[in-house]
Short mmCIF file of C-alpha atoms and ligand atoms in Angstrom, two decimals:
data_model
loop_
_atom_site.label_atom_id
_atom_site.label_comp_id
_atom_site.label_asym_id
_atom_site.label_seq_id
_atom_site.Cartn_x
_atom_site.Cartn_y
_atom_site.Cartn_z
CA UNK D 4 13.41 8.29 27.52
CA UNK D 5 11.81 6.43 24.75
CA UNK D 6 12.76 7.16 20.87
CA UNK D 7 10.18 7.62 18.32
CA UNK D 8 10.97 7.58 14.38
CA UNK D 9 8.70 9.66 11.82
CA UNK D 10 8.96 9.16 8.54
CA UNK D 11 7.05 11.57 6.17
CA UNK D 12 5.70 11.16 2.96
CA UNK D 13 4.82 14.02 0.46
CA UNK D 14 4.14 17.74 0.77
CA UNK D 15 5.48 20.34 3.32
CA UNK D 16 1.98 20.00 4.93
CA UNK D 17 2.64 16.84 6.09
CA UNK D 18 6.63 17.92 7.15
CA UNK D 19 4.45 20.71 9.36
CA UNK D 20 2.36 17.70 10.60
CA UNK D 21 5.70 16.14 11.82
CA UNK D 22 6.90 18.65 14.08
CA UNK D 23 3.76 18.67 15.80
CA UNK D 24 3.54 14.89 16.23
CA UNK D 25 7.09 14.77 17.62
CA UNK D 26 5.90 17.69 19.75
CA UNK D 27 2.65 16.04 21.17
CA UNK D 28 4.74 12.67 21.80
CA UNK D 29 7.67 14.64 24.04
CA UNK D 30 4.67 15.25 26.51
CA UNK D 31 5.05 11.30 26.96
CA UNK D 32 8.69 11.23 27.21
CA UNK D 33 9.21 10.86 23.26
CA UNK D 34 12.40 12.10 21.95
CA UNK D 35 12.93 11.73 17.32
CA UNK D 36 15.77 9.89 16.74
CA UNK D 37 16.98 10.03 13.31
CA UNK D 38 16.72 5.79 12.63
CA UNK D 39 13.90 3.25 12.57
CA UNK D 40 16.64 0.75 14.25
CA UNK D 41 16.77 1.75 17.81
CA UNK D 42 13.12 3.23 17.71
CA UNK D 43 10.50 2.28 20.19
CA UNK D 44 7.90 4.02 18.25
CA UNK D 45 7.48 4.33 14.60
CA UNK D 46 5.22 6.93 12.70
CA UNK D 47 4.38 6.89 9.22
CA UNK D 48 2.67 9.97 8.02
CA UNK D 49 1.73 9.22 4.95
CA UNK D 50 0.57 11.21 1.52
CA UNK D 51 -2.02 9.58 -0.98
CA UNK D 52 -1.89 12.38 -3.85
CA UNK D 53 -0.36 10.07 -6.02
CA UNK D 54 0.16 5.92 -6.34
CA UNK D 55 3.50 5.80 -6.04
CA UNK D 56 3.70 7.54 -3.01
CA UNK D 57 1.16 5.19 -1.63
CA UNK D 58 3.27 2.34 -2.76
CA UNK D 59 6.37 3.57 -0.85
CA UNK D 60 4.64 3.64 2.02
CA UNK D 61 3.86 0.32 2.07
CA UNK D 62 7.32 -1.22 0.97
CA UNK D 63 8.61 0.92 4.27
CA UNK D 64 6.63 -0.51 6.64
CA UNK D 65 7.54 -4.07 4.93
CA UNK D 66 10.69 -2.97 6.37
CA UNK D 67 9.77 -1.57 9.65
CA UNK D 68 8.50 -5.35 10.20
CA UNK D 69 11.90 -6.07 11.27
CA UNK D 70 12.45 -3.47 14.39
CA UNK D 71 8.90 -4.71 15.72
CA UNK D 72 9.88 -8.16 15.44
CA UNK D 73 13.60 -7.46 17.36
CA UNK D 74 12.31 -4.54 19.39
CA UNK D 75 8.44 -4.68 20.00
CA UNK D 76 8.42 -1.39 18.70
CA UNK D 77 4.62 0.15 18.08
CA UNK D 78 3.99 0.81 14.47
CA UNK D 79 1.15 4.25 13.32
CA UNK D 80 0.33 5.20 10.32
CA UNK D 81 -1.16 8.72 10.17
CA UNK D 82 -1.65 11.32 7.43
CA UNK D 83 -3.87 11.34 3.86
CA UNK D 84 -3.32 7.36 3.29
CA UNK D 85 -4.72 6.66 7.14
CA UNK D 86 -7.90 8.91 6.85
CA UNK D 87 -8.69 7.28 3.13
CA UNK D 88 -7.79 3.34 3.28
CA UNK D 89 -7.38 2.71 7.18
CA UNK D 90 -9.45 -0.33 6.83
CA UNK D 91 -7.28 -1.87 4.16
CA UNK D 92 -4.14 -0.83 5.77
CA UNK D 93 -5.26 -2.70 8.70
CA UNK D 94 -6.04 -5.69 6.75
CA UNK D 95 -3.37 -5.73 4.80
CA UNK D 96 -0.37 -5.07 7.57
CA UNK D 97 -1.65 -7.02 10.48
CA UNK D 98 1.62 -5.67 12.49
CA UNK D 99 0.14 -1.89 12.34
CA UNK D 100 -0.78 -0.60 15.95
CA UNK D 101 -2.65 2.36 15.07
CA UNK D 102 -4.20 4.50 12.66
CA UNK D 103 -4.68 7.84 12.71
CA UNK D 104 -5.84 10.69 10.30
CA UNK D 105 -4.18 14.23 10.42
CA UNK D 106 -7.24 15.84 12.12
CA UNK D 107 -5.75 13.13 15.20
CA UNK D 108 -2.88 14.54 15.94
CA UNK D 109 -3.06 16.17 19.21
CA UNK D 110 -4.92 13.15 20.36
CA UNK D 111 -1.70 10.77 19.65
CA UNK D 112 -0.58 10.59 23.36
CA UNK D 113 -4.22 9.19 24.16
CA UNK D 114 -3.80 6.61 21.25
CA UNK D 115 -0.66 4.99 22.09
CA UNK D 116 -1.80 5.12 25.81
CA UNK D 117 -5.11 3.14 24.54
CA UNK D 118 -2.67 0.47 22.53
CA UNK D 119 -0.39 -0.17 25.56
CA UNK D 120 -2.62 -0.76 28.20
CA UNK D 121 -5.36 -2.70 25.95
CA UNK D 122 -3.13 -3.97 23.50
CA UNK D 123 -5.48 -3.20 20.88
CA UNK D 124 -5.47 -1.48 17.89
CA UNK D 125 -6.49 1.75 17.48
CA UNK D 126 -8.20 3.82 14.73
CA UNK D 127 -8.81 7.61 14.93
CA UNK D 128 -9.97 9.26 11.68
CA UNK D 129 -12.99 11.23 12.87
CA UNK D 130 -12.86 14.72 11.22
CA UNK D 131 -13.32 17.65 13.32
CA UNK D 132 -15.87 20.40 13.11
CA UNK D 133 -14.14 23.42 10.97
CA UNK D 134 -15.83 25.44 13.59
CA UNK D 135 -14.35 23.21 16.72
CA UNK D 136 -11.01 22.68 15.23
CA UNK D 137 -8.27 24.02 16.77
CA UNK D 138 -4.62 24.39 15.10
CA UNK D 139 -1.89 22.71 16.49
CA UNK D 140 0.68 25.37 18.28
CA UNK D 141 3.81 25.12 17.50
CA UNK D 142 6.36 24.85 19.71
CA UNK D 143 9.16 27.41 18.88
CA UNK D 144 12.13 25.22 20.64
CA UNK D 145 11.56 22.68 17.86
CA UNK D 146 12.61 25.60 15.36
CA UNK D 147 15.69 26.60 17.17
CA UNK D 148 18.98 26.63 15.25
CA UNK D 149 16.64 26.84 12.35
CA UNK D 150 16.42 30.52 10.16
CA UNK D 151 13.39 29.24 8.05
CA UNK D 152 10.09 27.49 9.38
CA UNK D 153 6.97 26.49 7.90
CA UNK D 154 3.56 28.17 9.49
CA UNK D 155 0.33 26.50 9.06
CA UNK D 156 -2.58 28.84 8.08
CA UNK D 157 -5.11 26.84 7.10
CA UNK D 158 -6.20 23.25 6.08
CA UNK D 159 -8.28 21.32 3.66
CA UNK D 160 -9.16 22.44 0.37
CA UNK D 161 -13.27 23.27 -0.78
CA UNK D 162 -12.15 22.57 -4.42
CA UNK D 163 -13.22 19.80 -6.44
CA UNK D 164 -10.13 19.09 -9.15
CA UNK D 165 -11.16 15.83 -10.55
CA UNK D 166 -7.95 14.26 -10.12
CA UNK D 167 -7.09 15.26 -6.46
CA UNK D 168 -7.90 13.34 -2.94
CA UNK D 169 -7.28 16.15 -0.57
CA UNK D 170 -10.72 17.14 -0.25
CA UNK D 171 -11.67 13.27 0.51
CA UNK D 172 -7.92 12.87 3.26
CA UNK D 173 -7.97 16.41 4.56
CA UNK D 174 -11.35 17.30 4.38
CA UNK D 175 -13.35 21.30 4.25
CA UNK D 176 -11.29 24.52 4.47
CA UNK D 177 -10.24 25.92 8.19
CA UNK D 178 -8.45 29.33 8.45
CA UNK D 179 -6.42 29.64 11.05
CA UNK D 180 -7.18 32.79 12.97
CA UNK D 181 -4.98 35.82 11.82
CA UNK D 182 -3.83 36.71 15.30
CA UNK D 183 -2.24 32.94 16.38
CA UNK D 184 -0.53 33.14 13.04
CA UNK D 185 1.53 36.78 14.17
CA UNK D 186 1.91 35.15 17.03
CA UNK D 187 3.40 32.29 15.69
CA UNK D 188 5.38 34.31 13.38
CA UNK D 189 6.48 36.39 16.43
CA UNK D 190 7.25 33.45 19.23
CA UNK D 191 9.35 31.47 16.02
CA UNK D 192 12.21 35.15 15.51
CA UNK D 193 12.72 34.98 19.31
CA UNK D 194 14.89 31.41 18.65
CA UNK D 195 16.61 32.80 15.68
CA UNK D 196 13.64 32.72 12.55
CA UNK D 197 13.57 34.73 10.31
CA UNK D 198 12.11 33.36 7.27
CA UNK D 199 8.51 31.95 7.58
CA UNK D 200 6.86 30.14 4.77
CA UNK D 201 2.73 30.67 5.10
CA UNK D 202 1.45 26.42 3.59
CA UNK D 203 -2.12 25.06 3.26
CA UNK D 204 -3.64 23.36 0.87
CA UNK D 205 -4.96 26.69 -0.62
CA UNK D 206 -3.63 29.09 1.04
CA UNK D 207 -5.02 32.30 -1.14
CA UNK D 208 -8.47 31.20 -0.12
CA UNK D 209 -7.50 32.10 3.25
CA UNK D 210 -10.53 33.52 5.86
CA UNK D 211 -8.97 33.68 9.29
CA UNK D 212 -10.55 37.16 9.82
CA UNK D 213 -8.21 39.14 7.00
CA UNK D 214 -7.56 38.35 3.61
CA UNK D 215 -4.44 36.51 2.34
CA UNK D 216 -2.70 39.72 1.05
CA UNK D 217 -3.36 41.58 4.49
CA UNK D 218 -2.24 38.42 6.58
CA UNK D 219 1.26 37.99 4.28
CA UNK D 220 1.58 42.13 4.75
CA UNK D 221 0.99 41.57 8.92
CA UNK D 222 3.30 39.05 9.04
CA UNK D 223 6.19 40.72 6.91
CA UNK D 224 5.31 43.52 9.41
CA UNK D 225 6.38 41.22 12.72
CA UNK D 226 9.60 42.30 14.36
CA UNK D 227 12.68 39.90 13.66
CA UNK D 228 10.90 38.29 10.30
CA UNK D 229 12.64 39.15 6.87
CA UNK D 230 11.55 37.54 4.76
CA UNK D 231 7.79 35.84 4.00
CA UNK D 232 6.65 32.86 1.85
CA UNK D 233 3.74 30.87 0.67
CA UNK D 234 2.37 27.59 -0.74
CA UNK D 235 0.42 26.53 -2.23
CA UNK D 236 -1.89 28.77 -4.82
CA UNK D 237 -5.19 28.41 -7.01
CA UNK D 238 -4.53 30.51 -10.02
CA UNK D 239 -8.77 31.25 -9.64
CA UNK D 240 -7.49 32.78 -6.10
CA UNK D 241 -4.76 34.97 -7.29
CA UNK D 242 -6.29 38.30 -6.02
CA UNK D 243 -5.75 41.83 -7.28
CA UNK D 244 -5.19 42.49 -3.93
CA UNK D 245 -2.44 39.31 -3.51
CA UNK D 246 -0.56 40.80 -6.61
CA UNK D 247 -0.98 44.36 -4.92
CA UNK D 248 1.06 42.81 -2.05
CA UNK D 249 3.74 41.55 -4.04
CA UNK D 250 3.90 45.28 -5.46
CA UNK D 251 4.73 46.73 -2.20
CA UNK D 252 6.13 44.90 0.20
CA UNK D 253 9.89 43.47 -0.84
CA UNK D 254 9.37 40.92 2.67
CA UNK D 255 7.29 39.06 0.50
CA UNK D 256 9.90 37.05 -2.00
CA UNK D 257 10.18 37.22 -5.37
CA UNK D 258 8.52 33.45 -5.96
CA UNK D 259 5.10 31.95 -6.66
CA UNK D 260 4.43 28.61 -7.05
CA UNK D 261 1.28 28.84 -9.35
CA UNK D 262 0.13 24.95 -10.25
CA UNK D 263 -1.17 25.11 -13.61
CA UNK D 264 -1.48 21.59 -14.27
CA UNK D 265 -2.40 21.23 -18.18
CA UNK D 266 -1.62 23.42 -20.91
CA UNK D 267 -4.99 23.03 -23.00
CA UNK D 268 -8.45 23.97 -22.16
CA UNK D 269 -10.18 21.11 -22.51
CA UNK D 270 -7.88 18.97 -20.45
CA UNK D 271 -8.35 21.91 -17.97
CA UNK D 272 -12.06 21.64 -17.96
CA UNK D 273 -11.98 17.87 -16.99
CA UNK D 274 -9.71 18.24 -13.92
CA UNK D 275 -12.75 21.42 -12.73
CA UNK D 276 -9.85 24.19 -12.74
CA UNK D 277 -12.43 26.81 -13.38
CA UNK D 278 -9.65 29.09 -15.64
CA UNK D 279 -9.00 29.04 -19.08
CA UNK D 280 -5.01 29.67 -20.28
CA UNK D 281 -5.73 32.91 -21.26
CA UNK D 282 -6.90 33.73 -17.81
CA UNK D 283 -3.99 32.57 -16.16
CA UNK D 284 -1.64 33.89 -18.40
CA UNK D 285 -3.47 36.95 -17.58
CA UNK D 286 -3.21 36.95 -13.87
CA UNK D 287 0.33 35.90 -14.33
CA UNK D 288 1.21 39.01 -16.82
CA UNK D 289 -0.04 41.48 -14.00
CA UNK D 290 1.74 39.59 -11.40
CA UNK D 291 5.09 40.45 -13.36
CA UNK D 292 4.38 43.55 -13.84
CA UNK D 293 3.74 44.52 -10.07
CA UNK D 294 7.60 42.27 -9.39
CA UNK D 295 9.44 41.71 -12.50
CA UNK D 296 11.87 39.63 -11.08
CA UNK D 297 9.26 37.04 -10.15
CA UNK D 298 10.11 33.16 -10.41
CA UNK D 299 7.19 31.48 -11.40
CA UNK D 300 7.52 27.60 -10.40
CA UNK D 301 4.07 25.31 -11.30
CA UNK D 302 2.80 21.62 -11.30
CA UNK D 303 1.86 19.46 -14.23
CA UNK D 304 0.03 16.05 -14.86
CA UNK D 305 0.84 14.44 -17.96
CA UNK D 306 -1.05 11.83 -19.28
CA UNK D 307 -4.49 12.85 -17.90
CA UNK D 308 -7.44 10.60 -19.05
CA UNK D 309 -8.15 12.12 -22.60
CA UNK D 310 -5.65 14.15 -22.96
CA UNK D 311 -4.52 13.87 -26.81
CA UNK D 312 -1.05 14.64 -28.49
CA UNK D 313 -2.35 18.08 -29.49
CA UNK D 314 -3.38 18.53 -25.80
CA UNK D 315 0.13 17.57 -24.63
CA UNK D 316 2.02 19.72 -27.18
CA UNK D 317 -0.50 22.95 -25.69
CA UNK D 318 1.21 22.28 -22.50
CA UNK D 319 4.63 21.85 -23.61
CA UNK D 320 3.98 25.62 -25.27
CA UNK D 321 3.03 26.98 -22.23
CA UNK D 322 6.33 25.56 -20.60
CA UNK D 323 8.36 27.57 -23.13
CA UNK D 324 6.21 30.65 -23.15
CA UNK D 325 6.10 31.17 -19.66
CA UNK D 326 9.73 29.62 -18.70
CA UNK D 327 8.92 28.58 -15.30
CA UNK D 328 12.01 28.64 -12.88
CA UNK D 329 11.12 25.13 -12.10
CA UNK D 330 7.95 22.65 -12.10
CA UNK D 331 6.79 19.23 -10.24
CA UNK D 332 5.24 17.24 -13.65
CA UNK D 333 4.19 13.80 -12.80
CA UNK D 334 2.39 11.43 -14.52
CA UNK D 335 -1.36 11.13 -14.02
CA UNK D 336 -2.56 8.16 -11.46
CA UNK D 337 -5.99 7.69 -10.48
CA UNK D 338 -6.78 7.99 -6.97
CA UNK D 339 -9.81 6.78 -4.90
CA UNK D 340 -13.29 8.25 -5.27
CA UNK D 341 -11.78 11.05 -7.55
CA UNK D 342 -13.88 12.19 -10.56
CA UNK D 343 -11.16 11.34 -13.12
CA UNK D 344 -10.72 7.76 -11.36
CA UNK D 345 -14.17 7.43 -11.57
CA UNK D 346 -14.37 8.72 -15.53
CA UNK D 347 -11.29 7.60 -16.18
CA UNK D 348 -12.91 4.80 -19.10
CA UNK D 349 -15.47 7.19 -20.56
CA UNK D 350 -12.58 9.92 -21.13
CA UNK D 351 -10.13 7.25 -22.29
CA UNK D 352 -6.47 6.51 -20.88
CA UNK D 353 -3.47 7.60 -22.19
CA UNK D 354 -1.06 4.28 -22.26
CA UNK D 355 1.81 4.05 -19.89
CA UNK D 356 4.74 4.73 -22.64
CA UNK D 357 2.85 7.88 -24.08
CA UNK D 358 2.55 8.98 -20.64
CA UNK D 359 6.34 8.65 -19.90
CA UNK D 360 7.66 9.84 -22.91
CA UNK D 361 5.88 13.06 -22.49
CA UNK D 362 6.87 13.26 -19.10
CA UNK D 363 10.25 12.84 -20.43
CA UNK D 364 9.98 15.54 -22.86
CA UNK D 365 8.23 18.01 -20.88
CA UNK D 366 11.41 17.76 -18.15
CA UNK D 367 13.82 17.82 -20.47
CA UNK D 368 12.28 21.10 -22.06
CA UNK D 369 12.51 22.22 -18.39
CA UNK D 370 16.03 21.85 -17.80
CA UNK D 371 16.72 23.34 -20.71
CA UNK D 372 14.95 26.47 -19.64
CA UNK D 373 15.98 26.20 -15.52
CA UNK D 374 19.68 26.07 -16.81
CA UNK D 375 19.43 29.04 -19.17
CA UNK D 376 17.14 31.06 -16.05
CA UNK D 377 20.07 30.32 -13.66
CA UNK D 378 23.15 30.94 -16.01
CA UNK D 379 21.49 34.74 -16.07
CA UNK D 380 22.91 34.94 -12.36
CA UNK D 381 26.38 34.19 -13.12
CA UNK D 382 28.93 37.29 -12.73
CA UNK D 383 25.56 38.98 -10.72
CA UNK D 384 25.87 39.23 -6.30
CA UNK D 385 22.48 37.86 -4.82
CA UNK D 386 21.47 37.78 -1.25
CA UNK D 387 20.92 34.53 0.29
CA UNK D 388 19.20 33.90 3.98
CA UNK D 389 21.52 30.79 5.01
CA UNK D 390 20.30 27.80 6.11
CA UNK D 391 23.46 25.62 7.21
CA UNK D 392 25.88 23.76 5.26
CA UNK D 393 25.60 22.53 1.45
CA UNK D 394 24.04 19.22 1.44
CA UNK D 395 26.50 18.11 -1.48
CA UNK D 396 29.84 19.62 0.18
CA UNK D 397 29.49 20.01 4.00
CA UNK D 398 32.61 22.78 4.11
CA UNK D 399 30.35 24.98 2.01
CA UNK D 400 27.51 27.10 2.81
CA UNK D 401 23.63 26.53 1.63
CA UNK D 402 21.40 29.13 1.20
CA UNK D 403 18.45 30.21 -0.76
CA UNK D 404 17.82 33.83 -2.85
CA UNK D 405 14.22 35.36 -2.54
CA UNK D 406 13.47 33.69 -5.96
CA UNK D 407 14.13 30.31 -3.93
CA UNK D 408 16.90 29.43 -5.79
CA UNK D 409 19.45 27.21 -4.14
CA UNK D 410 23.11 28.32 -3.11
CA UNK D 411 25.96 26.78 -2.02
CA UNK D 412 29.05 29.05 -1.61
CA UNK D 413 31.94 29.53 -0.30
CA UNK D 414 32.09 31.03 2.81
CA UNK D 415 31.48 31.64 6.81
CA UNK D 416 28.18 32.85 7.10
CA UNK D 417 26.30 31.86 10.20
CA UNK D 418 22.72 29.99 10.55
CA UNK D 419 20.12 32.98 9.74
CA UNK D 420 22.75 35.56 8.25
CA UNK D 421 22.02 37.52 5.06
CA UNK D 422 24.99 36.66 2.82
CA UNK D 423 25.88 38.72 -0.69
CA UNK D 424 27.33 35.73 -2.60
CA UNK D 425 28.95 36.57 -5.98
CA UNK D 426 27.63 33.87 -8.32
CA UNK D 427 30.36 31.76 -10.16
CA UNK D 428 28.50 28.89 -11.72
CA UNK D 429 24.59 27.78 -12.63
CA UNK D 430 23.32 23.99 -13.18
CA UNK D 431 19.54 23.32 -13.73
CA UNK D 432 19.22 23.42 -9.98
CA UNK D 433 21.32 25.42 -8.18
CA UNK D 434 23.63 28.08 -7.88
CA UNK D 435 27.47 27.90 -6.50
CA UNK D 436 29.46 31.09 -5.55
CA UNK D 437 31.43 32.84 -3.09
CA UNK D 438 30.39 34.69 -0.15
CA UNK D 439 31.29 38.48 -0.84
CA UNK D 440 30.41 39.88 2.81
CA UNK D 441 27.63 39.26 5.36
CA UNK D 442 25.78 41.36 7.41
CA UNK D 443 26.55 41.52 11.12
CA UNK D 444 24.34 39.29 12.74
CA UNK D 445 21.49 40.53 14.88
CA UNK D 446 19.81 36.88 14.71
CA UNK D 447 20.10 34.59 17.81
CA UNK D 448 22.35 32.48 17.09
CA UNK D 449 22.95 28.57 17.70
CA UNK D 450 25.93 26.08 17.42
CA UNK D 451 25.19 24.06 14.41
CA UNK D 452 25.57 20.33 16.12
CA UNK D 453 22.59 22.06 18.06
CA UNK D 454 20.56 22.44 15.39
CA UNK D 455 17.91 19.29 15.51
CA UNK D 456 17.96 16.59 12.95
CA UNK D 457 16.36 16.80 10.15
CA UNK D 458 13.08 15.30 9.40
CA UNK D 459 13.05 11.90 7.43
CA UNK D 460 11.22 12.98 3.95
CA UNK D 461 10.18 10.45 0.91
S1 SF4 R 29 -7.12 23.15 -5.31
FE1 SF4 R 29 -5.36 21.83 -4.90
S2 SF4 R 29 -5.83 20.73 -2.98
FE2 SF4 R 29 -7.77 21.63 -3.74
S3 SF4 R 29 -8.75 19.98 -4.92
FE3 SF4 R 29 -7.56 21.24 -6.38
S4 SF4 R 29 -5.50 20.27 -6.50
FE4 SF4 R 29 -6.58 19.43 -4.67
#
């Protein structure tokens, strides 16, 4: 048996991508192991929506060097960073074996078999058809132990935001037929799921043969599944019919991540949002109205080109006026053959410092609101699907409430139970409690030193 060692960069896309890597490599006698050191094979799949993340990937595989040098193991690099700069990856890290973009994954036995027996390296960032390409199946033993999993529904993205890559890494929108994702859904409860989380770039553009809202409603509808989830949004694609769904079906939880990105029109116009704030603000009243107790979690880029201190301030506004449960704000960095990158000089740069100390501001204003959001809880019982145990305090439990709030409590509670947990203290990010009962458990259940290890994130 031969170990191979992923290590994944950026967004749950690319955590999905993962699990069907390490899938595709146990047909050749692969098996993850949770360290680069003893690894015959190393993966990085790699995310290019901002610099830094770029840069991270490169300082790892400075230290990969090492375990090829002792070990002779084979060095990849797949994901958004392989499809965009493969040629300067390869020029720049002559110890890189292979590269692959994410549209290559299923072919990854056949590329390591090419770099063994040639001893050549190996590049494989064709895009597929949308009309020949097929979605990886997941394999439901990779789940097991687990009571949430990640489903992919579709892929690429057909909008043009000025500041964003994915259209140039992850090419057109692909739905993923309606039917394999039930049956997904369905073949993931039967080794103890029972949370599924719907991700694509886009997801509420979805056009695998039903709409969004009618493919969340089928899938809250599949036997064993509790409790349904989705990322990640255009506000321009929140539907009548999504908010409709939200209305009437409690399987769907009570949290939206909405990515708003600026606060002020006219830095909205530059990144090609197509919505004014009014509009969202809009679709985002309705939306509360049809689940009041909706957390409403967002991204922001500070520091856009252009964007002035009366632009900035618009955003900080919105922050307080619609008190997000949470929100990813990072500051802007141009990215390759983007419109902003490209415009970046005509529009004009905001300096380095400006950009930070809004950034600073902006998540200070944010904890601030996060803390007084989760202090509402305390004295209140909330129902938590758990997960395992509490990544600060391994003899407590972890959980998370329908508004995705994290919990770690006191308790028993098994992998995949529905725990009431009375709520005893609040911090910016997280809850802490004690478990008040839990309902008998009709999920299959696995011994935790079962459950696989978990994936290697940046
Ligand atoms: S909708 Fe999202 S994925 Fe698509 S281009 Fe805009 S930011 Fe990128």
């Amino acid at each position: 048996m031969k170990r191979v060692f992923i290590h994944t960069f950026g967004c749950q896309m690319n955590v999905n991508d993962t699990m069907r890597m390490s899938e595709a490599l146990s047909s050749m006698a692969y098996s993850p192991t949770p360290t680069a050191d003893n690894a015959d094979l190393i993966i990085l799949n790699t995310c290019s929506i901002r610099e830094k993340a770029e840069d991270k990937m490169l300082s790892a595989l400075g230290r990969y060097r090492q375990v090829k040098l002792q070990r002779g193991a084979l060095i990849g690099v797949g994901g958004c960073v392989a499809q965009q700069e493969k040629n300067r990856i390869l020029e720049r890290v002559p110890y890189v074996d292979f590269v692959f973009g994410p549209d290559a994954i299923q072919k990854l036995p056949e590329i390591i078999q090419r770099v063994e027996a040639d001893r050549v390296r190996v590049v494989e960032t064709a895009w597929v058809d949308s009309e020949s390409y097929v979605f990886p199946t997941a394999n439901p033993n990779t789940s097991r132990g687990k009571a949430t999993e990640f489903i992919t529904v579709m892929k690429g993205c057909d909008n043009v935001c000025s500041f964003c890559v994915v259209p140039h890494t992850r090419g057109r929108e692909v739905s993923r037929p309606f039917t394999e994702v039930l049956k997904e859904a369905a073949s993931l409860t039967t080794v103890g799921v029972r949370e599924v989380t719907l991700v694509g770039q886009n997801v509420n553009s979805y056009l695998g043969g039903i709409s969004f809202a009618q493919l969340l409603l089928r899938t809250a509808q599949v036997p064993g599944i509790e409790r349904v989830r989705f990322t990640t949004s255009h506000p321009h694609d929140l539907s009548d019919e999504l908010i409709e769904a939200f209305r009437i079906e409690p399987k769907i939880m009570s949290h939206f991540h909405l990515p708003v990105q600026a606060g002020s029109n006219d830095v909205l116009k530059r990144m090609r949002r197509d919505y004014t704030v009014v509009e969202y603000l809009e679709r985002l009243a309705k939306l509360r109205v049809a689940r009041p107790d909706i957390a409403v979690t967002t991204d922001i880029i500070v520091g856009f080109p252009g964007e002035s201190d009366e632009d900035f301030e618009k955003t900080f506004q919105l922050t307080e006026q619609v008190r997000y449960a949470g929100q990813f704000s990072f500051v802007y960095s141009p990215r390759p053959k983007t419109g902003a990158a490209m415009r970046e000089a005509e529009w004009g740069s905001v300096p380095h410092d400006v950009k930070i100390a809004r950034l600073e501001r902006l998540n200070a204003l944010q904890k601030r609101i996060s803390i007084e959001l989760n202090a509402a809880f305390v004295g209140q019982t909330v129902e938590v699907l758990v997960e395992g145990s509490s990544k600060t305090d391994a003899s407590r439990r972890f959980g998370r409430t329908g508004q995705n709030t994290t919990v770690n409590f006191d308790g028993d509670a098994p992998i995949g139970a529905l725990a009431k947990v009375q709520i005893g203290h609040a911090s910016a990010s997280a809850l802490g409690g004690k478990q008040v009962s839990v309902e008998s458990m009709p999920a299959i259940m696995v011994p935790e030193a079962e459950v696989a290890p978990e994936v290697c994130v940046a």
